[in-house]
């Protein structure tokens, strides 16, 4: 949009990595099976309020879900349940952000971003890592985390 100088950004990307396995749980089928999907979406708005200043804000979303266990961390669950393609990754992350860019000169730009990460784990709490629910090192879902990130950059072109 020319007046006021606004830019609207929207993007969406989906990736799927899949490798089926004919192996059962006892033969390492869970480690051999790959069924992983990632979705990424961005909705952003930039406003150039002065010739050398731009204010940015938006929201990003990342959803990674499916099955990927090459190291056999969830092999105990695979053996106990008899499954090789269960959901052991299901994480949704929403990231609102605000930032600015300052064109310091023709060839240099400085910018700052403030992001707030909100991570939710949607893996079923019955899915366990390690040998079993009563073992040392057992971990359970969900793993939720939220927190801020402040970053800055300096860009020079020549």
Short mmCIF file of C-alpha atoms in Angstrom, two decimals:
data_model
loop_
_atom_site.label_atom_id
_atom_site.label_comp_id
_atom_site.label_asym_id
_atom_site.label_seq_id
_atom_site.Cartn_x
_atom_site.Cartn_y
_atom_site.Cartn_z
CA UNK A 1 0.00 0.00 0.00
CA UNK A 2 1.59 3.26 -1.11
CA UNK A 3 0.04 5.72 1.35
CA UNK A 4 0.68 5.08 4.15
CA UNK A 5 3.65 2.93 3.20
CA UNK A 6 2.40 -0.46 4.42
CA UNK A 7 3.54 -3.92 3.42
CA UNK A 8 1.51 -6.99 4.27
CA UNK A 9 3.34 -10.32 4.29
CA UNK A 10 1.70 -13.72 4.24
CA UNK A 11 3.42 -17.02 3.69
CA UNK A 12 2.64 -20.66 4.26
CA UNK A 13 4.87 -23.67 3.79
CA UNK A 14 4.28 -27.36 4.40
CA UNK A 15 6.87 -30.11 4.29
CA UNK A 16 6.33 -33.81 4.71
CA UNK A 17 9.05 -36.39 5.12
CA UNK A 18 7.86 -39.97 4.89
CA UNK A 19 9.62 -43.31 4.81
CA UNK A 20 7.53 -46.36 5.58
CA UNK A 21 9.04 -49.34 7.32
CA UNK A 22 8.08 -52.97 6.97
CA UNK A 23 9.91 -53.79 10.20
CA UNK A 24 8.05 -54.58 13.40
CA UNK A 25 8.80 -53.08 16.81
CA UNK A 26 11.22 -55.88 17.72
CA UNK A 27 13.25 -55.30 14.54
CA UNK A 28 13.55 -51.51 15.09
CA UNK A 29 10.58 -50.47 12.95
CA UNK A 30 9.93 -47.41 15.09
CA UNK A 31 13.48 -46.15 14.46
CA UNK A 32 13.19 -46.90 10.73
CA UNK A 33 9.75 -45.28 10.29
CA UNK A 34 9.63 -41.59 9.37
CA UNK A 35 6.33 -39.73 9.09
CA UNK A 36 7.07 -36.11 9.94
CA UNK A 37 5.16 -33.01 8.83
CA UNK A 38 5.93 -29.35 9.41
CA UNK A 39 3.65 -26.39 8.75
CA UNK A 40 4.85 -22.79 8.90
CA UNK A 41 2.71 -19.67 8.54
CA UNK A 42 3.53 -15.97 8.78
CA UNK A 43 1.27 -12.93 8.81
CA UNK A 44 3.19 -9.67 9.08
CA UNK A 45 2.74 -5.94 8.67
CA UNK A 46 5.49 -3.37 8.00
CA UNK A 47 5.02 0.39 8.14
CA UNK A 48 7.65 2.76 6.74
CA UNK A 49 6.76 5.81 8.83
CA UNK A 50 9.88 7.75 7.81
CA UNK A 51 12.19 7.29 4.85
CA UNK A 52 14.79 5.46 6.94
CA UNK A 53 12.59 3.89 9.67
CA UNK A 54 10.32 0.85 9.36
CA UNK A 55 8.20 -0.65 12.12
CA UNK A 56 7.31 -4.35 11.81
CA UNK A 57 4.90 -6.63 13.66
CA UNK A 58 3.30 -9.97 13.03
CA UNK A 59 2.64 -13.51 14.05
CA UNK A 60 4.43 -16.72 13.08
CA UNK A 61 3.15 -20.25 13.68
CA UNK A 62 5.09 -23.52 13.45
CA UNK A 63 3.50 -26.95 13.83
CA UNK A 64 5.77 -30.00 13.73
CA UNK A 65 4.00 -33.32 14.10
CA UNK A 66 4.31 -36.99 13.35
CA UNK A 67 6.82 -39.73 14.03
CA UNK A 68 10.62 -39.54 13.96
CA UNK A 69 12.74 -41.58 16.36
CA UNK A 70 16.06 -42.55 14.71
CA UNK A 71 17.84 -42.94 18.04
CA UNK A 72 15.20 -45.24 19.52
CA UNK A 73 14.32 -42.93 22.42
CA UNK A 74 10.70 -44.16 22.24
CA UNK A 75 11.58 -47.80 21.50
CA UNK A 76 10.22 -48.91 24.89
CA UNK A 77 6.83 -47.44 24.00
CA UNK A 78 6.96 -49.07 20.56
CA UNK A 79 7.60 -52.46 22.15
CA UNK A 80 4.93 -51.98 24.85
CA UNK A 81 2.27 -50.77 22.40
CA UNK A 82 3.25 -52.89 19.38
CA UNK A 83 3.25 -49.77 17.19
CA UNK A 84 5.92 -48.38 14.90
CA UNK A 85 4.16 -45.23 13.62
CA UNK A 86 2.82 -43.37 16.65
CA UNK A 87 2.90 -39.62 17.20
CA UNK A 88 5.94 -38.78 19.29
CA UNK A 89 6.35 -35.23 17.97
CA UNK A 90 3.44 -32.78 18.07
CA UNK A 91 4.52 -29.27 18.92
CA UNK A 92 2.76 -25.99 18.13
CA UNK A 93 4.69 -22.77 18.49
CA UNK A 94 3.11 -19.33 18.12
CA UNK A 95 5.45 -16.35 17.96
CA UNK A 96 4.09 -12.80 18.00
CA UNK A 97 6.75 -10.21 17.26
CA UNK A 98 7.44 -6.51 16.94
CA UNK A 99 10.57 -4.87 15.60
CA UNK A 100 12.10 -2.04 13.64
CA UNK A 101 14.66 -1.46 10.90
CA UNK A 102 16.73 1.71 10.65
CA UNK A 103 18.52 2.53 7.39
CA UNK A 104 21.64 4.15 8.84
CA UNK A 105 23.20 4.87 5.46
CA UNK A 106 22.88 3.71 1.86
CA UNK A 107 24.73 0.47 2.69
CA UNK A 108 23.99 -0.17 6.37
CA UNK A 109 20.88 -1.17 8.29
CA UNK A 110 20.32 -1.86 11.96
CA UNK A 111 17.29 -3.66 13.37
CA UNK A 112 15.81 -5.03 16.56
CA UNK A 113 13.17 -7.74 17.07
CA UNK A 114 11.25 -8.70 20.20
CA UNK A 115 9.56 -12.10 19.93
CA UNK A 116 7.54 -14.07 22.43
CA UNK A 117 7.65 -17.84 21.96
CA UNK A 118 4.71 -19.88 23.19
CA UNK A 119 5.29 -23.63 22.75
CA UNK A 120 2.63 -26.26 23.39
CA UNK A 121 3.30 -29.99 23.29
CA UNK A 122 0.30 -32.02 22.08
CA UNK A 123 1.85 -35.51 22.30
CA UNK A 124 -0.38 -37.91 24.23
CA UNK A 125 0.83 -38.24 27.82
CA UNK A 126 0.76 -42.05 27.43
CA UNK A 127 3.72 -41.91 25.00
CA UNK A 128 6.90 -42.32 27.01
CA UNK A 129 10.62 -42.18 26.38
CA UNK A 130 13.13 -44.62 27.79
CA UNK A 131 12.44 -48.19 28.86
CA UNK A 132 9.20 -47.46 30.70
CA UNK A 133 7.18 -45.20 33.00
CA UNK A 134 8.92 -46.44 36.18
CA UNK A 135 12.50 -46.30 34.84
CA UNK A 136 15.17 -43.75 35.67
CA UNK A 137 15.33 -41.16 32.90
CA UNK A 138 11.67 -41.59 31.97
CA UNK A 139 10.22 -38.47 30.46
CA UNK A 140 6.59 -37.70 29.84
CA UNK A 141 4.66 -35.21 27.79
CA UNK A 142 3.68 -32.47 27.63
CA UNK A 143 6.69 -30.19 27.34
CA UNK A 144 5.36 -26.63 27.26
CA UNK A 145 7.52 -23.53 27.28
CA UNK A 146 7.04 -19.79 26.81
CA UNK A 147 9.51 -16.96 26.86
CA UNK A 148 10.78 -13.78 25.20
CA UNK A 149 13.66 -13.32 22.78
CA UNK A 150 15.31 -9.99 22.01
CA UNK A 151 17.61 -9.93 19.00
CA UNK A 152 19.43 -7.29 17.03
CA UNK A 153 21.26 -7.24 13.72
CA UNK A 154 23.56 -4.99 11.74
CA UNK A 155 23.64 -5.43 7.97
CA UNK A 156 26.20 -3.96 5.61
CA UNK A 157 26.16 -4.33 1.84
CA UNK A 158 28.95 -3.44 -0.55
#
